[in-house]
Coordinates of C-alpha atoms and ligand atoms in Angstrom, one line a residue:
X1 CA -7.7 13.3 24.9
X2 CA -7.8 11.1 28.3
X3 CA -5.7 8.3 28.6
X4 CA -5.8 6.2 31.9
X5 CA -2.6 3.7 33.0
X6 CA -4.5 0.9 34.4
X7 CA -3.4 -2.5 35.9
X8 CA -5.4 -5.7 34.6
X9 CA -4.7 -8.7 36.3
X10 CA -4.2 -11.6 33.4
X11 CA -7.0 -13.6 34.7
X12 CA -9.3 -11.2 33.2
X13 CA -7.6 -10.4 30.1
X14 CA -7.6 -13.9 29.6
X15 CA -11.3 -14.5 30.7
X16 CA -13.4 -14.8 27.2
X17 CA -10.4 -15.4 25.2
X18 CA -11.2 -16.7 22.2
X19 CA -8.6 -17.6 19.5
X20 CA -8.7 -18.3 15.2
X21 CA -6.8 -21.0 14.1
X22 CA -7.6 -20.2 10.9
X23 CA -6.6 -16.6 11.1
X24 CA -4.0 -17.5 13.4
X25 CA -4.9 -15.0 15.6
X26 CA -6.1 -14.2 19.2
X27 CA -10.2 -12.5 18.8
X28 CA -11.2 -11.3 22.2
X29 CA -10.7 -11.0 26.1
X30 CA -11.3 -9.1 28.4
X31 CA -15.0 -11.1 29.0
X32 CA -15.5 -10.0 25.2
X33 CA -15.3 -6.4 25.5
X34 CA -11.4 -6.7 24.3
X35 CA -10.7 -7.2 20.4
X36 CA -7.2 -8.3 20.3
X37 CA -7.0 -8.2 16.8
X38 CA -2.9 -8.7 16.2
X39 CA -1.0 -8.6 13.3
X40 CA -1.2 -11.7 11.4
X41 CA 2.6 -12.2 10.5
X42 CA 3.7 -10.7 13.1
X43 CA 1.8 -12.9 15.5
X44 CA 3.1 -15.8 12.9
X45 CA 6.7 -14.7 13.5
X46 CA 6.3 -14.8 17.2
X47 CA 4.9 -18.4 17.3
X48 CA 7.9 -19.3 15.0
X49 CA 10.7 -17.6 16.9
X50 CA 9.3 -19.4 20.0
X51 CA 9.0 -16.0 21.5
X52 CA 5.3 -16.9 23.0
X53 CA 7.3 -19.7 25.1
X54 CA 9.5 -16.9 26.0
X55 CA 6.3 -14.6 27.5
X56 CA 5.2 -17.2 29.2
X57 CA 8.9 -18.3 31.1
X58 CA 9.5 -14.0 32.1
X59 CA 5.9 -14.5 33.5
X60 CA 6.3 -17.9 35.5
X61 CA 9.8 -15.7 37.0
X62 CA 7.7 -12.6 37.9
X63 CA 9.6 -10.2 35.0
X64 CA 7.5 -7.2 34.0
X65 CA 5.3 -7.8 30.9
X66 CA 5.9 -4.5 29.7
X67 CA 3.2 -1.7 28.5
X68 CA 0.5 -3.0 26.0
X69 CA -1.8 0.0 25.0
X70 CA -5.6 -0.1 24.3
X71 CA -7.8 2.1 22.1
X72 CA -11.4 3.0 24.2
X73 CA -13.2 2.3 20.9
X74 CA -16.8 2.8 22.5
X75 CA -17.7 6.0 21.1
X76 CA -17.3 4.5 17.2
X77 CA -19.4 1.4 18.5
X78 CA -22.1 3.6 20.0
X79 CA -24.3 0.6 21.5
X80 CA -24.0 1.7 24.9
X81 CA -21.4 -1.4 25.6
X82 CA -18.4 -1.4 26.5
X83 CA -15.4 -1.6 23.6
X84 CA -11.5 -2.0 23.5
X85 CA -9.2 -2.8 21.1
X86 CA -5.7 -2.9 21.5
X87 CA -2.9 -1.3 19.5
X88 CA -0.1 -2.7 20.9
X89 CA 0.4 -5.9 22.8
X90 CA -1.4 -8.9 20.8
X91 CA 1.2 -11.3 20.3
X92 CA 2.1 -10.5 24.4
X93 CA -2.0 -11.1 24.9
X94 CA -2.3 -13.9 22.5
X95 CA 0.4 -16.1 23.4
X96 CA -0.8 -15.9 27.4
X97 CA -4.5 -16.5 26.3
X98 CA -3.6 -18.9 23.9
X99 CA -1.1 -20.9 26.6
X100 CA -4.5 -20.2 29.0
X101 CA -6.0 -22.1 26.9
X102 CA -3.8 -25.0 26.6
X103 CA -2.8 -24.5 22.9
X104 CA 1.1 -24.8 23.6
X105 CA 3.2 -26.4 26.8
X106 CA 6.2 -24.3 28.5
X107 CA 9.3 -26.6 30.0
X108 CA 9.0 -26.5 33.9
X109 CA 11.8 -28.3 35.6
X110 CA 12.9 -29.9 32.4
X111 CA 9.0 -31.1 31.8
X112 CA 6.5 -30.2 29.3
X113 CA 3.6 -28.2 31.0
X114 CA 0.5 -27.2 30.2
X115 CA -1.2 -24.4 32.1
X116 CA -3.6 -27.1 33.9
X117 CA -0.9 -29.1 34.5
X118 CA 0.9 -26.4 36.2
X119 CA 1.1 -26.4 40.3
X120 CA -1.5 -24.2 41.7
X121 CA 1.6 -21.4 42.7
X122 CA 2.9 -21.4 39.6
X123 CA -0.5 -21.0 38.0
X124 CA -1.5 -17.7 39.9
X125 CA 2.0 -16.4 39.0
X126 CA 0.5 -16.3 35.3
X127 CA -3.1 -15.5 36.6
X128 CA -2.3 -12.8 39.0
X129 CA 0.0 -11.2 37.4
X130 CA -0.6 -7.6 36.5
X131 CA -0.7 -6.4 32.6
X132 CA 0.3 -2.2 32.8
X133 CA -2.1 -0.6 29.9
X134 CA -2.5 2.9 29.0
X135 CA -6.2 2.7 27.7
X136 CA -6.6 6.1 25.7
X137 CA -9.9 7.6 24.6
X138 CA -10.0 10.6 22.1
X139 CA -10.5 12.5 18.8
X140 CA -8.7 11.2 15.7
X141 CA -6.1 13.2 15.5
X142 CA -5.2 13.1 19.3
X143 CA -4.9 9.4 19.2
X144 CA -2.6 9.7 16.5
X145 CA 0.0 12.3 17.8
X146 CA -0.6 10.5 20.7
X147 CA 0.7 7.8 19.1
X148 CA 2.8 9.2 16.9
X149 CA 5.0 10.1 20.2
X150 CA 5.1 6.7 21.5
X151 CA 6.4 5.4 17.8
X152 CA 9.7 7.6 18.3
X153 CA 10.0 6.0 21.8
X154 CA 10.1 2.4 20.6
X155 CA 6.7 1.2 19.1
X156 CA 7.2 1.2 15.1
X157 CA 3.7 1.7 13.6
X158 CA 3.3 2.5 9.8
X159 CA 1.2 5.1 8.6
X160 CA -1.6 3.1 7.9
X161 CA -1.4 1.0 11.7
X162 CA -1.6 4.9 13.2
X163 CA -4.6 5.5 10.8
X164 CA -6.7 2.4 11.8
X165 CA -5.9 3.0 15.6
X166 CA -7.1 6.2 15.2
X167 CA -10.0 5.3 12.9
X168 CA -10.8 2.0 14.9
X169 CA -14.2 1.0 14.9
X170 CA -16.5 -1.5 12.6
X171 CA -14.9 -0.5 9.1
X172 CA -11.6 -0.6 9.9
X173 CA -12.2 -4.3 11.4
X174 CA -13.9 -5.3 8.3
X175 CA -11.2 -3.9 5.9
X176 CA -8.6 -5.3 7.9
X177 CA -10.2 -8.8 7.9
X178 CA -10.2 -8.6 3.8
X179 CA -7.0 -6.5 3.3
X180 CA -4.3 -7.5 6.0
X181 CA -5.6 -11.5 6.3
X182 CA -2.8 -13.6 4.6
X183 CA -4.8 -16.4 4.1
X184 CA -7.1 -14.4 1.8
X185 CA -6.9 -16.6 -1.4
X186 CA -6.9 -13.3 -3.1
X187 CA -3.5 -12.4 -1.4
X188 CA -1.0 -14.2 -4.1
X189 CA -2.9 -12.6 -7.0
X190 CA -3.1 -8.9 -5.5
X191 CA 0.8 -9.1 -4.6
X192 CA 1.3 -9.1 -8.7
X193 CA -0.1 -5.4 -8.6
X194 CA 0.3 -4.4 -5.4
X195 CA 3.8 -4.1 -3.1
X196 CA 3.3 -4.4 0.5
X197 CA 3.4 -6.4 3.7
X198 CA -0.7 -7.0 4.2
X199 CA 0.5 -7.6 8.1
X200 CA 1.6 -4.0 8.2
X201 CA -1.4 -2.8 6.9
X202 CA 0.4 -1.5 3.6
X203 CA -2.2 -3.6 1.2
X204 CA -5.3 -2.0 3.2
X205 CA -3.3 1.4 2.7
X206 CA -2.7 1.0 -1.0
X207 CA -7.0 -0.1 -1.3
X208 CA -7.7 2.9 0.7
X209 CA -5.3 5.4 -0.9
X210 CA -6.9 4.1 -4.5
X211 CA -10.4 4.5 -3.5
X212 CA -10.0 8.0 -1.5
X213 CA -8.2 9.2 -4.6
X214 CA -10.6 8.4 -6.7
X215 CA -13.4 10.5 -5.0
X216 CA -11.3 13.1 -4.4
X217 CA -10.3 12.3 -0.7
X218 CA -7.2 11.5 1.1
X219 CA -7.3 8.3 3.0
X220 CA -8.3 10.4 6.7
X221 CA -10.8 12.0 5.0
X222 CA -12.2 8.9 3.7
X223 CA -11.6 6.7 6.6
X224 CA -13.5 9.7 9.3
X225 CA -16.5 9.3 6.4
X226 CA -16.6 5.2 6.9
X227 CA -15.7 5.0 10.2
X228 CA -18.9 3.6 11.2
X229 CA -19.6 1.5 8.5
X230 CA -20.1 -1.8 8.8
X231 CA -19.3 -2.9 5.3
X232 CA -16.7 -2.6 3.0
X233 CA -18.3 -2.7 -0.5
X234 CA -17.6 0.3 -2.1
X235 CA -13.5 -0.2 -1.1
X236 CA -13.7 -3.9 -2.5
X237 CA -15.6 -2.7 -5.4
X238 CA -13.1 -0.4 -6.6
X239 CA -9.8 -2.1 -5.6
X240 CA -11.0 -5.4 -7.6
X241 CA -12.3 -3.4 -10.4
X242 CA -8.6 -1.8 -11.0
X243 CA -7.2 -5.1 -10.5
X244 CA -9.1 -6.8 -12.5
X245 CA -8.9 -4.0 -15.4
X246 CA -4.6 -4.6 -15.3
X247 CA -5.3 -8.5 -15.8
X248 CA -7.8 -7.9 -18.6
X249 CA -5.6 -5.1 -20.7
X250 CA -2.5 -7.0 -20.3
X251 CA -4.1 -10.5 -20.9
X252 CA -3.0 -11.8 -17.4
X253 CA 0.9 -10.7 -17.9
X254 CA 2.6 -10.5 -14.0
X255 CA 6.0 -9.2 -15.2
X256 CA 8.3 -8.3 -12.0
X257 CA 7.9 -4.3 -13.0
X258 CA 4.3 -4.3 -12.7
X259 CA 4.4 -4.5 -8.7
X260 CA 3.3 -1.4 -7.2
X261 CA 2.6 0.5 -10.0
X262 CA -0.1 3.6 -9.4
X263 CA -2.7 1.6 -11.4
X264 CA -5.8 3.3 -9.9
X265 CA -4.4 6.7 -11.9
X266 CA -3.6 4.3 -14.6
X267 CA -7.0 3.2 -14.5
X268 CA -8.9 6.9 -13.8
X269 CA -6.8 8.4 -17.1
X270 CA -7.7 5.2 -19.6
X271 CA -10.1 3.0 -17.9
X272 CA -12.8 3.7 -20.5
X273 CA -10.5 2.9 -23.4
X274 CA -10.8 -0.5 -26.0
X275 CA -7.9 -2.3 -25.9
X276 CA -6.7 -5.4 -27.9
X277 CA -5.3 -7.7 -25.0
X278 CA -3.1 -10.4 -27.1
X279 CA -1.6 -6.9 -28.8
X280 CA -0.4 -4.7 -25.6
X281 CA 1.0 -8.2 -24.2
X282 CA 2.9 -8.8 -26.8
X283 CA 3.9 -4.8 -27.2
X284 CA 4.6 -4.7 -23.7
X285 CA 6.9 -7.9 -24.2
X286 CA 8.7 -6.2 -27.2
X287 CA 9.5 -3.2 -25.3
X288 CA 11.0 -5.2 -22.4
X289 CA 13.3 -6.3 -25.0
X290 CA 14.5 -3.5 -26.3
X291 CA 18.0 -1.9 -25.1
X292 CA 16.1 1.5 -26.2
X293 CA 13.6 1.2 -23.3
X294 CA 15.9 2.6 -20.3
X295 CA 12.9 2.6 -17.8
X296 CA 10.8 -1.1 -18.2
X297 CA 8.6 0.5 -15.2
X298 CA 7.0 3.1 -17.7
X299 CA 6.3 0.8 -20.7
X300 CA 3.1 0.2 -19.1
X301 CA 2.0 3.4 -19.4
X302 CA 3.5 4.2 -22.8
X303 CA 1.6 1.8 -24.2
X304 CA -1.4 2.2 -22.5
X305 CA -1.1 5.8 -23.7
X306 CA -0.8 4.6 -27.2
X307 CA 3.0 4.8 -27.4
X308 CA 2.6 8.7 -27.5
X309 CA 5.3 9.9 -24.4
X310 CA 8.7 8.6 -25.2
X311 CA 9.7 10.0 -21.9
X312 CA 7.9 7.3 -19.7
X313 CA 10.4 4.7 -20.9
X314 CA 13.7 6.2 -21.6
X315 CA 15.2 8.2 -18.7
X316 CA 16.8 10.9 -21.0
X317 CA 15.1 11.8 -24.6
X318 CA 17.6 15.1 -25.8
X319 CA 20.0 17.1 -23.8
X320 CA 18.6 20.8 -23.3
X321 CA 21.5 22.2 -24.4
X322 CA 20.7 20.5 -27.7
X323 CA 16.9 21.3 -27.9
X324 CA 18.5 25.0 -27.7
X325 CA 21.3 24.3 -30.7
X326 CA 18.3 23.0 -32.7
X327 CA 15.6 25.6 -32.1
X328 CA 18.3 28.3 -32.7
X329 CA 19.6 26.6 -36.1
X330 CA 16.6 26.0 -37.5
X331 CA 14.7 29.2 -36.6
X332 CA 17.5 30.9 -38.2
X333 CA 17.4 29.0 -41.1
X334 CA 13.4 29.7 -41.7
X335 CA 14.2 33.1 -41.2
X336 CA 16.0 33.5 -43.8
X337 CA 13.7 31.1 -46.3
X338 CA 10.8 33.4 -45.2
X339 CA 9.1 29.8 -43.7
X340 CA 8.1 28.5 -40.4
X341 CA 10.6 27.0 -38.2
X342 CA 8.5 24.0 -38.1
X343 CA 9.2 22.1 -40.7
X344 CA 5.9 20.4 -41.2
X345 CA 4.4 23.8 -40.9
X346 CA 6.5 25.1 -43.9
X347 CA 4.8 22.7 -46.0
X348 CA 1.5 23.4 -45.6
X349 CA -0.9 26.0 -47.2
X350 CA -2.0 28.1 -44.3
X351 CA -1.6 30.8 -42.2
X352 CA 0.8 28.9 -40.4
X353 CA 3.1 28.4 -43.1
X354 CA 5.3 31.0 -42.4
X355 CA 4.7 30.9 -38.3
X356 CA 7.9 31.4 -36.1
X357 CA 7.1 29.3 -33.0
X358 CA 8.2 30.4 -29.7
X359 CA 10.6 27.3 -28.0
X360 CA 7.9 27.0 -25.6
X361 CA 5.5 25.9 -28.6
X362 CA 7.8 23.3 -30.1
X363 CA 8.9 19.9 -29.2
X364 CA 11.9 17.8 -29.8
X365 CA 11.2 14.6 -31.8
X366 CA 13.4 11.7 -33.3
X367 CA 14.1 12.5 -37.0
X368 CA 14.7 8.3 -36.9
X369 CA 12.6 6.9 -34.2
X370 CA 14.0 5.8 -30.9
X371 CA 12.3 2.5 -31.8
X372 CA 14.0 2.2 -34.5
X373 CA 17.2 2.5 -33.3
X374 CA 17.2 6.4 -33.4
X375 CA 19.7 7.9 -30.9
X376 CA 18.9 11.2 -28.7
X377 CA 21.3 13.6 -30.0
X378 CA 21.5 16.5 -31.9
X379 CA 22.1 14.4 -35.0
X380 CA 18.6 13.1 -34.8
X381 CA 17.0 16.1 -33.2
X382 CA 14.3 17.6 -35.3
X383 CA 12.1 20.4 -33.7
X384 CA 8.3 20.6 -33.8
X385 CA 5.7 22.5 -33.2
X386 CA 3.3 21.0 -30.4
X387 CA 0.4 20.2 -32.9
X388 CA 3.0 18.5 -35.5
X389 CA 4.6 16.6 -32.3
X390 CA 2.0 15.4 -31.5
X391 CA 0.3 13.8 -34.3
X392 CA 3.6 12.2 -35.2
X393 CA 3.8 10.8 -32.3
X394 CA 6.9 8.4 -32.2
X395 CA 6.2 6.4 -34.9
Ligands
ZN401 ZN1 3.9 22.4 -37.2

C-alpha cells in the first residue's frame, strides 16, 4: 500500500466546491476530482454546535487544521481520470468550502463577515493556508488495517465506514446516497425494523449484511463483487422486499421490540409461507400481554413458527435437573409396565409401543400449557418422545 502526506493549499480544495442543500452536504473540490462526501448528521451536528464558525476562527489565527485523510479511488473508477474521496475531514472541508462560498459569516472585530467581505490579508490566511493529507492508495484490505490503526489513534470509524473506505468506488456512493441520506422519506419507516444511526453507516450495513447473507456471502465478499457497480438494484430489491414482507405478515404492527430484529433470516426460514395478517397481529398482541411471555423479542418468531418453540419467548422452559427427575421416573415406571416411556407411545398399536427412548430422543413438554397458565416445573413436566413433542406442539 502507498500512502503520500501531501500539503494542499485551501484555495484548491476549495476550487470546484460545490455543496447540497438538500443533502446538507459538501459534493466536491479539489477542481472536481475530490468527492467530499461527509457524514450527513455528523456534518448536521457540526453546523448546530457552531463548530464550522469555530474552523473558520483557528484558520483566520493561523492554528493547524489538523490531518484529514483521502482515499486515491482511481483505480475503482478506472476512466483514466483522476479520483479522491476523502475518509476523514468533511465537516473540516465543508464548512471552509461552504464559508468560501459565502453560505455563513464569521465575527471579525465584533462584525459579521463574509469571506468577500473579508480584507484581502485575512482572506489569504484562509486561502493560503495549508490542509496536511495523507492520500493512500491500496488493496482492500491494506486500506483497512491501514485504517484500522489510525481508528485506535483517535479517528472512530464503525465497521461499516472502514468497509466503504476500503470498498470506495461507484457502488458504495450509490448505496450510501439511498442507505445513509436522512432525508430519505423511506428513513422513518425503515427505523421500525431496522436499529441504527444511517450517518454511521449502520442502516447500509444492516442492507448489506441481509443481502450478502442471503447469497451466501459476508458483506467484504459482496461489497469486492459490486465494487464497480454503478447501481444498487439488487441491494434495494432485497432490503425492501424483507421490509415490506414484516409490514404485510404483521398488518403494519411497529411495536418497540420489533427494531432490529434479524428479519432477513426471519424472512429466508418462512418467507414463502400464507399468513392471515389481522390473526398474527392480534396473536402477537395477545402474547405481549401475557405475564407467561418472559422474552416479548421472540414472539415474533414463535408465531411466525406457528407457536411451535416455547423457548423463543420464555427465557427458562424446565430446569435440567428436572427434565433428569422426570426421564428417570418415568422410564422406571414403563419398565416395569412393560410400555414405552413415552406416554403417547404406550398407547398406540405399534412397534413403538413398548420403545424405551434414550433422553436424547425425548422432549420436555407442559402437561398444562404455558399458555394456559401452566408453570415450568416438575409438577407439570411430562416427557416426550421428539415425534410426540412435536405434533403436540404447545397447544
Ligand atoms: Zn411418542
Amino acid at each position: 500500500m502507498k500512502t503520500e502526506l501531501k500539503q494542499i493549499p485551501i484555495s484548491d480544495i476549495v476550487n470546484g466546491f460545490q455543496y447540497s442543500e438538500l443533502h446538507a452536504k459538501g459534493l466536491y473540490g479539489l477542481s472536481g476530482t475530490l468527492t467530499i462526501q461527509p457524514e450527513y448528521q455528523r456534518n448536521y451536528v457540526y453546523k448546530e454546535g457552531n463548530r464550522e464558525v469555530a474552523v473558520i476562527d483557528s484558520l483566520l489565527k493561523g492554528y493547524p487544521l489538523g490531518l484529514v485523510y483521502f482515499v486515491d479511488s482511481a483505480a475503482s473508477y478506472n476512466d483514466g481520470a483522476e479520483h479522491l474521496e476523502v475518509l476523514d475531514g468533511q465537516q473540516r472541508i465543508t464548512s471552509i468550502g461552504r464559508f468560501c462560498t459565502g453560505k455563513f459569516a464569521v465575527k471579525v472585530d465584533g462584525r459579521e463577515r463574509y469571506f468577500n467581505s473579508l480584507p484581502p490579508e485575512e482572506k489569504s490566511l484562509i486561502t493560503d493556508a495549508k490542509m496536511l493529507v495523507y492520500v493512500c492508495e491500496g488493496t482492500e484490505s491494506e486500506i483497512k488495517a491501514w485504517f484500522k490503526t489510525i481508528n485506535t489513534v483517535g479517528v472512530s470509524l464503525t465497521d461499516q465506514e472502514l468497509r466503504n473506505a476500503a470498498y470506495s468506488g461507484p457502488f458504495v456512493t450509490a448505496a450510501k446516497a439511498e442507505f445513509s441520506n436522512t432525508k430519505n422519506s423511506l428513513q422513518q419507516k425503515w427505523s421500525n425494523f431496522v436499529k441504527g444511526d444511517p450517518t454511521r453507516q449502520e442502516v447500509l450495513e444492516v442492507a448489506l449484511e441481509w443481502t450478502s447473507n442471503s447469497q451466501g456471502q459476508t458483506i467484504d465478499e459482496y461489497m469486492a463483487a459490486h465494487r464497480h457497480d454503478t447501481n444498487i438494484t439488487a441491494l434495494k430489491d432485497y432490503y425492501t422486499t424483507v421490509i415490506e414482507w414484516v409490514e404485510t405478515v404483521f398488518d403494519g404492527r411497529t411495536d418497540r421490540e420489533m427494531r432490529g430484529l434479524p428479519w432477513a433470516d426471519l424472512y429466508e426460514e418462512y418467507g414463502q409461507k400464507a399468513y392471515d395478517s389481522t390473526k398474527m397481529s392480534s396473536l402477537v398482541e395477545d402474547l405481549m400481554a401475557s405475564p407467561h411471555v418472559t422474552r416479548k423479542k421472540g414472539v415474533y418468531e414463535y408465531v411466525l413458527s406457528g407457536e411451535k418453540k416455547p423457548e423463543l419467548i420464555v427465557i427458562r422452559v424446565f430446569e435440567s435437573s428436572d427434565i433428569r427427575t422426570a426421564y428417570a421416573k418415568q422410564t422406571k415406571e414403563a419398565k416395569a409396565k412393560g410400555v414405552s416411556n413415552c406416554p403417547t407411545c404406550a398407547g398406540l398399536e405399534n412397534v413403538n409401543k413398548t420403545r424405551i427412548y434414550k433422553p436424547s430422543e425425548m422432549d420436555a413438554d407442559h402437561v398444562t400449557a404455558w399458555s394456559k397458565g401452566g408453570q415450568s416445573n416438575l409438577n407439570n413436566l411430562e416427557m416426550l418422545c421428539s415425534v410426540h413433542n412435536r405434533a403436540k406442539g404447545n397447544r
